[in-house]
Tab-separated table of C-alpha atoms and ligand atoms in Angstrom:
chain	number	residue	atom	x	y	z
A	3	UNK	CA	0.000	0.000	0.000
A	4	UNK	CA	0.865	3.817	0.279
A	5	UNK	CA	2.976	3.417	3.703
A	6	UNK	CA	5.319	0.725	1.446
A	7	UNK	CA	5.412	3.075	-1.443
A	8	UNK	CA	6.841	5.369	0.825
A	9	UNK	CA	8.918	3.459	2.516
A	10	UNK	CA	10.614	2.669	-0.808
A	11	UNK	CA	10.914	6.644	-1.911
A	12	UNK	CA	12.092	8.007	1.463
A	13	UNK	CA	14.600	5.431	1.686
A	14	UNK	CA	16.429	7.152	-1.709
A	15	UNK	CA	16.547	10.513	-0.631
A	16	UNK	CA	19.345	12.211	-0.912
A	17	UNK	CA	18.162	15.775	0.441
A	18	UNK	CA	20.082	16.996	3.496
A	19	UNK	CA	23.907	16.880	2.009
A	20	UNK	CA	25.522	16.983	5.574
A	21	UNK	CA	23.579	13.701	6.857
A	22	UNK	CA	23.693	12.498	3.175
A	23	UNK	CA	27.555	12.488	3.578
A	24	UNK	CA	27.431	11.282	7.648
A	25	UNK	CA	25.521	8.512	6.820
A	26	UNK	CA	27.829	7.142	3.789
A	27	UNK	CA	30.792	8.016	5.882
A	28	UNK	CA	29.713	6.003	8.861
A	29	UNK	CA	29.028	3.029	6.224
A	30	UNK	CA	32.185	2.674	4.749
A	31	UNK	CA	34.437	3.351	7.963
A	32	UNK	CA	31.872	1.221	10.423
A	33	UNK	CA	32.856	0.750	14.281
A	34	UNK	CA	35.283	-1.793	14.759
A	35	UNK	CA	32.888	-3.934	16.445
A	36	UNK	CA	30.862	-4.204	13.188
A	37	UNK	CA	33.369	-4.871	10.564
A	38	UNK	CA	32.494	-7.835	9.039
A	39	UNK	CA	28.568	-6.828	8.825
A	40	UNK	CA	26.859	-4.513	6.195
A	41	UNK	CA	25.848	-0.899	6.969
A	42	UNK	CA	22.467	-0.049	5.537
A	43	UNK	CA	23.899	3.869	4.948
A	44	UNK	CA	21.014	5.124	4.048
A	45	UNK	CA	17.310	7.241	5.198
A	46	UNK	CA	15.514	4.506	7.840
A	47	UNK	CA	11.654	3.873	6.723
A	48	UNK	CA	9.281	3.715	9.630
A	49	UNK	CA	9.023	-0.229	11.024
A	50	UNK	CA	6.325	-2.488	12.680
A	51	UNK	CA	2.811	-2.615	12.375
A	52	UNK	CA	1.346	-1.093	9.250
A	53	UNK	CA	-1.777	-0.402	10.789
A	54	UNK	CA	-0.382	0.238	14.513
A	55	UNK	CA	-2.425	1.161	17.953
A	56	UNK	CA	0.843	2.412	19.292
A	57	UNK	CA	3.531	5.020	17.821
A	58	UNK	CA	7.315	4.548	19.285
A	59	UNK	CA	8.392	8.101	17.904
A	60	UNK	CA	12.204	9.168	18.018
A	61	UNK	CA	14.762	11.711	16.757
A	62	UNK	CA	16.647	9.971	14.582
A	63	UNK	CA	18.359	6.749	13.924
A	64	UNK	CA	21.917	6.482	15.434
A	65	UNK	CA	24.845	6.664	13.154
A	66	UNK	CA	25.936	2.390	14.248
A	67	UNK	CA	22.812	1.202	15.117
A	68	UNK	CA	19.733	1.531	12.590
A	69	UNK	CA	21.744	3.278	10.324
A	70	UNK	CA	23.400	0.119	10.250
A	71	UNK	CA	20.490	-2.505	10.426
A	72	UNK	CA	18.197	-0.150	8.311
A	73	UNK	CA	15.199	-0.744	11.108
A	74	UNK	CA	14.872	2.779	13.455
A	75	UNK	CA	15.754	1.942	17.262
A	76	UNK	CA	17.428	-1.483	16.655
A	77	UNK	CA	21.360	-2.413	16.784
A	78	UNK	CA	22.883	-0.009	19.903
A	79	UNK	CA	22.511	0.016	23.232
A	80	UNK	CA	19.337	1.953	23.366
A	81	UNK	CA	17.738	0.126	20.980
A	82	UNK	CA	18.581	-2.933	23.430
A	83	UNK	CA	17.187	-1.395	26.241
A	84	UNK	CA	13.711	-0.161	24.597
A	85	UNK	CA	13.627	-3.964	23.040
A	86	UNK	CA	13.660	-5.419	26.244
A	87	UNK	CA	11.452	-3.334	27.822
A	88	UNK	CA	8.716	-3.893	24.493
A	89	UNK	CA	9.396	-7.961	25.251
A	90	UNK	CA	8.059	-7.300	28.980
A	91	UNK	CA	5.426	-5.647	28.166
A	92	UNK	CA	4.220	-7.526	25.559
A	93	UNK	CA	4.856	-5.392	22.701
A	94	UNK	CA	8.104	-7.403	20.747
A	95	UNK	CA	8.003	-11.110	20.457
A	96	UNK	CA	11.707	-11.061	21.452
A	97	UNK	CA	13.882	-9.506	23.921
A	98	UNK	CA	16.725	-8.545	21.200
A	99	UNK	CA	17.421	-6.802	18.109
A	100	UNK	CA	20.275	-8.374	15.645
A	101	UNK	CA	19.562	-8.026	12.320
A	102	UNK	CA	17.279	-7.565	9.758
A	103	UNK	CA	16.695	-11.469	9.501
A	104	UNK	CA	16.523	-12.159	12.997
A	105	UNK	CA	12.641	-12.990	13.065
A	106	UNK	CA	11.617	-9.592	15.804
A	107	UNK	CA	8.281	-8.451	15.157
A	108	UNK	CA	6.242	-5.695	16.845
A	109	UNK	CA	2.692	-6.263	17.847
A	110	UNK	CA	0.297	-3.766	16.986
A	111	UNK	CA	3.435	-1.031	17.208
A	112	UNK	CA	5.474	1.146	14.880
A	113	UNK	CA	8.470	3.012	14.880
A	114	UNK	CA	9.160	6.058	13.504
A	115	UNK	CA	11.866	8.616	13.912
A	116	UNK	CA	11.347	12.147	13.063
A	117	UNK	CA	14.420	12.763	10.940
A	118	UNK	CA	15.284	9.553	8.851
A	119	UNK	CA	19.153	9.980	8.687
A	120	UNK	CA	21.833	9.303	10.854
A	121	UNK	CA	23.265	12.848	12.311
A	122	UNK	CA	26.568	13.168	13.492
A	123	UNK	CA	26.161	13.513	17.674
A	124	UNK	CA	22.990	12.536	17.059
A	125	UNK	CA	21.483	15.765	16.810
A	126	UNK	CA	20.110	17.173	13.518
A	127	UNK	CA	20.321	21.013	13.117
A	128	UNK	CA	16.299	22.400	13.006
A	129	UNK	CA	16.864	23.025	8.608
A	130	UNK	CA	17.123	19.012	8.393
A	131	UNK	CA	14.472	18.341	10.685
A	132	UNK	CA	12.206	20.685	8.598
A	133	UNK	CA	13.607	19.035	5.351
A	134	UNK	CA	12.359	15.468	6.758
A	135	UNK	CA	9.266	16.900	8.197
A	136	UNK	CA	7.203	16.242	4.698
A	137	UNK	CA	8.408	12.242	5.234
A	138	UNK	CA	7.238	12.237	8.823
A	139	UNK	CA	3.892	14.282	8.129
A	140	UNK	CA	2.904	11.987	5.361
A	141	UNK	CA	3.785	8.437	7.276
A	142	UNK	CA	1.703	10.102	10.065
A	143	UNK	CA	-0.990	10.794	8.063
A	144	UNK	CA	-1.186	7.246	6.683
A	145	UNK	CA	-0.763	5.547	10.505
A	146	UNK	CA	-3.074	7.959	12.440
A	147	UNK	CA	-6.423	6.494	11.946
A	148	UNK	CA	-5.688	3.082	13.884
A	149	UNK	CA	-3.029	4.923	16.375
A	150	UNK	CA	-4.510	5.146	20.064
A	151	UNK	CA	-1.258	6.140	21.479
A	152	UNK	CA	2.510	7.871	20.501
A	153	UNK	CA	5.077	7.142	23.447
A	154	UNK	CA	7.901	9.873	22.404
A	155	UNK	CA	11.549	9.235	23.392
A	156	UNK	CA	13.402	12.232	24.538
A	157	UNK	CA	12.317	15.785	24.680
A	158	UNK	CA	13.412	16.571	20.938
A	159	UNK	CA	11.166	13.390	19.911
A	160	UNK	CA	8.737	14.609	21.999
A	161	UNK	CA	8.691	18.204	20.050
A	162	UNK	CA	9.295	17.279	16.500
A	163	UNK	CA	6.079	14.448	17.181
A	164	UNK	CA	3.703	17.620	18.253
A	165	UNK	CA	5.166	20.074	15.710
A	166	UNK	CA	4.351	16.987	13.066
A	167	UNK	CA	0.548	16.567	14.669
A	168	UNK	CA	-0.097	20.730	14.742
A	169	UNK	CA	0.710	20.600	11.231
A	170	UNK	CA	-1.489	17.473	10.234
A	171	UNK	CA	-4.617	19.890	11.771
A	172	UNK	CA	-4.872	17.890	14.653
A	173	UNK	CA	-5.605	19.727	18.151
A	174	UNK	CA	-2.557	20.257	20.207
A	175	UNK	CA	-3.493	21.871	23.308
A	176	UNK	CA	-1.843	25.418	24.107
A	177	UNK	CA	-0.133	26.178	25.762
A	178	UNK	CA	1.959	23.513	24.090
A	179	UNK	CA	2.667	20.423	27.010
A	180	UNK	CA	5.842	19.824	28.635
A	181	UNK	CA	8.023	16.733	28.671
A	182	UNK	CA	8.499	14.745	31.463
A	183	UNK	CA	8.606	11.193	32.050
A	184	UNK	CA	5.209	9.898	31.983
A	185	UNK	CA	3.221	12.770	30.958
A	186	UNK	CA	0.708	12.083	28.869
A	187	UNK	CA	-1.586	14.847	26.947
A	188	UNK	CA	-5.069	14.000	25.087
A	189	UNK	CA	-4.795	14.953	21.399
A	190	UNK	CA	-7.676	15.437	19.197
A	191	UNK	CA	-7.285	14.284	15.480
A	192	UNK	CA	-9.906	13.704	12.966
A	193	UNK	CA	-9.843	9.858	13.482
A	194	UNK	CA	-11.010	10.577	17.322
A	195	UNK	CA	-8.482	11.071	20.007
A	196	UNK	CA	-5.428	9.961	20.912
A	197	UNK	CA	-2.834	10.116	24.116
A	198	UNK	CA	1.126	11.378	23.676
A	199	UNK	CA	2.951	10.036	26.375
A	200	UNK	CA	6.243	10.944	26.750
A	201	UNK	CA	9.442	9.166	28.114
A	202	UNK	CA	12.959	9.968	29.152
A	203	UNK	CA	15.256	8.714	25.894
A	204	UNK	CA	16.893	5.273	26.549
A	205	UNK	CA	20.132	6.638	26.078
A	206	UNK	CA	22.928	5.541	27.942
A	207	UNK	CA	23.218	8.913	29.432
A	208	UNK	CA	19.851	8.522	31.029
A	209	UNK	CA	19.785	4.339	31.383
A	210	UNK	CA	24.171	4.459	33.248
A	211	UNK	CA	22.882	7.335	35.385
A	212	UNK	CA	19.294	5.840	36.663
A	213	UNK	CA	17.712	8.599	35.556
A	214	UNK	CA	15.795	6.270	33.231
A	215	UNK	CA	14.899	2.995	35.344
A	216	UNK	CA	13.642	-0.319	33.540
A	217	UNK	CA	10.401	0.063	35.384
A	218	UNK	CA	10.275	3.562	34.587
A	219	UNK	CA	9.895	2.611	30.664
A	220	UNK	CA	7.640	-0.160	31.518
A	221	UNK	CA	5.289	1.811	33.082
A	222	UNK	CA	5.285	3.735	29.844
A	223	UNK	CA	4.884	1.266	27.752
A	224	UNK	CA	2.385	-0.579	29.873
A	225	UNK	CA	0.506	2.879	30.142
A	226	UNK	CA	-0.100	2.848	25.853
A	227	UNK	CA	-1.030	-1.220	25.961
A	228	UNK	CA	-3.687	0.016	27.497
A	229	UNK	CA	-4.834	3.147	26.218
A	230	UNK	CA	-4.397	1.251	22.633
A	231	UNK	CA	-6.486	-1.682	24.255
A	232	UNK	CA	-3.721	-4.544	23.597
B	24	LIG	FE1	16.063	13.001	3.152
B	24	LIG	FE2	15.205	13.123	5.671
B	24	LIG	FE3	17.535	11.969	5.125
B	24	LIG	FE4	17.264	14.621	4.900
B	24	LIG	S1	17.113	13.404	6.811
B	24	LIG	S2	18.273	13.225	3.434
B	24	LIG	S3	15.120	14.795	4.177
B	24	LIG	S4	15.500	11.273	4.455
């Protein structure tokens, strides 16, 4: 359908010449610890359900982890954190993340990342994130009508996801909400409503530091089974 065609044409773009170059870079040189394996190197299409109840909505992809694997969230230490905490809950049918062959599957979930190239530091500059925005309004679009819940990771995910939802003419309340771990604000879209919750990023930053606890991102996730009704 529409969400594959897109898939196929975001994952050719070529339009931000800084993460364009990143991206490549990162491909050919690859981390020692990933020598022998093949570096996707290119945009990362949304992943999961086609027709999700729950949104997993990032930044970006990180420079040796999806844009490695090619699937958002998977192959670094954050992505192995979130993946066992979606196996707890109920919401993976495995506990880890390898490669694109290795059989996970997401149950009535998607993943979607705001910017769909690697940036160096992980942090786009706000020009690429408004060059993307087009790709991330349109797989929005396509997703929102069976979407009961958007768990955000990080404060930038959390701000790109309502800047994305303002401009798709849903109703973002004003003033705009605030991030903070497990805050959770009732959106209205055309489709009916739906909850944003928000969650610190599984970064190691936050995970090596306690800030972000694995019951903490549970009770997140657990939070959006429920409002999804799965
Ligand atoms: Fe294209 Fe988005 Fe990648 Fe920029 S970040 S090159 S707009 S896919």
């Amino acid at each position: 359908g529409e969400l594959h065609e897109l898939d196929a044409r975001v994952s050719v773009c070529r339009a931000c010449p800084r993460l364009v170059e990143w991206r490549e870079d990162v491909a050919v040189s690859k981390r020692k610890s990933f020598a022998d394996q093949p570096y996707w190197g290119r945009p990362i299409p949304g992943w999961g359900a086609d027709e999700p109840r729950i949104l997993i909505a990032g930044l970006a992809p990180a420079a040796n982890g999806g844009n490695r694997t090619g699937r958002v969230f998977t192959g670094d230490r954050s992505g192995d954190w979130l993946f066992a905490s979606l196996y707890r809950v109920g919401l993976a049918n495995q506990p880890t993340s390898e490669h694109a062959g290795d059989g996970l599957r997401l149950i009535g979930t998607r993943m979607i990342a705001a910017v769909r190239c690697a940036p160096p530091a992980n942090k786009p500059t706000p020009a690429e994130r408004d060059t993307c925005a087009p790709w991330y309004n349109r797989e929005l679009e396509l997703v929102l009508p069976t979407t009961k819940a958007i768990v955000c990771l990080g404060k930038f995910g959390f701000d790109a996801l309502l800047t994305a939802l303002a401009a798709l003419g849903t109703t973002v309340p004003k003033p705009r909400p605030k991030f903070g771990h497990a805050a959770e604000y009732l959106i209205k879209t055309p489709h009916g409503d739906l909850t944003v919750l928000a969650s610190f990023h599984p970064s190691q930053q936050n995970t090596f530091t306690g800030k972000l606890t694995e019951p903490m991102l549970d009770q997140v996730l657990t939070r959006a089974k429920t409002l999804a009704g799965l």
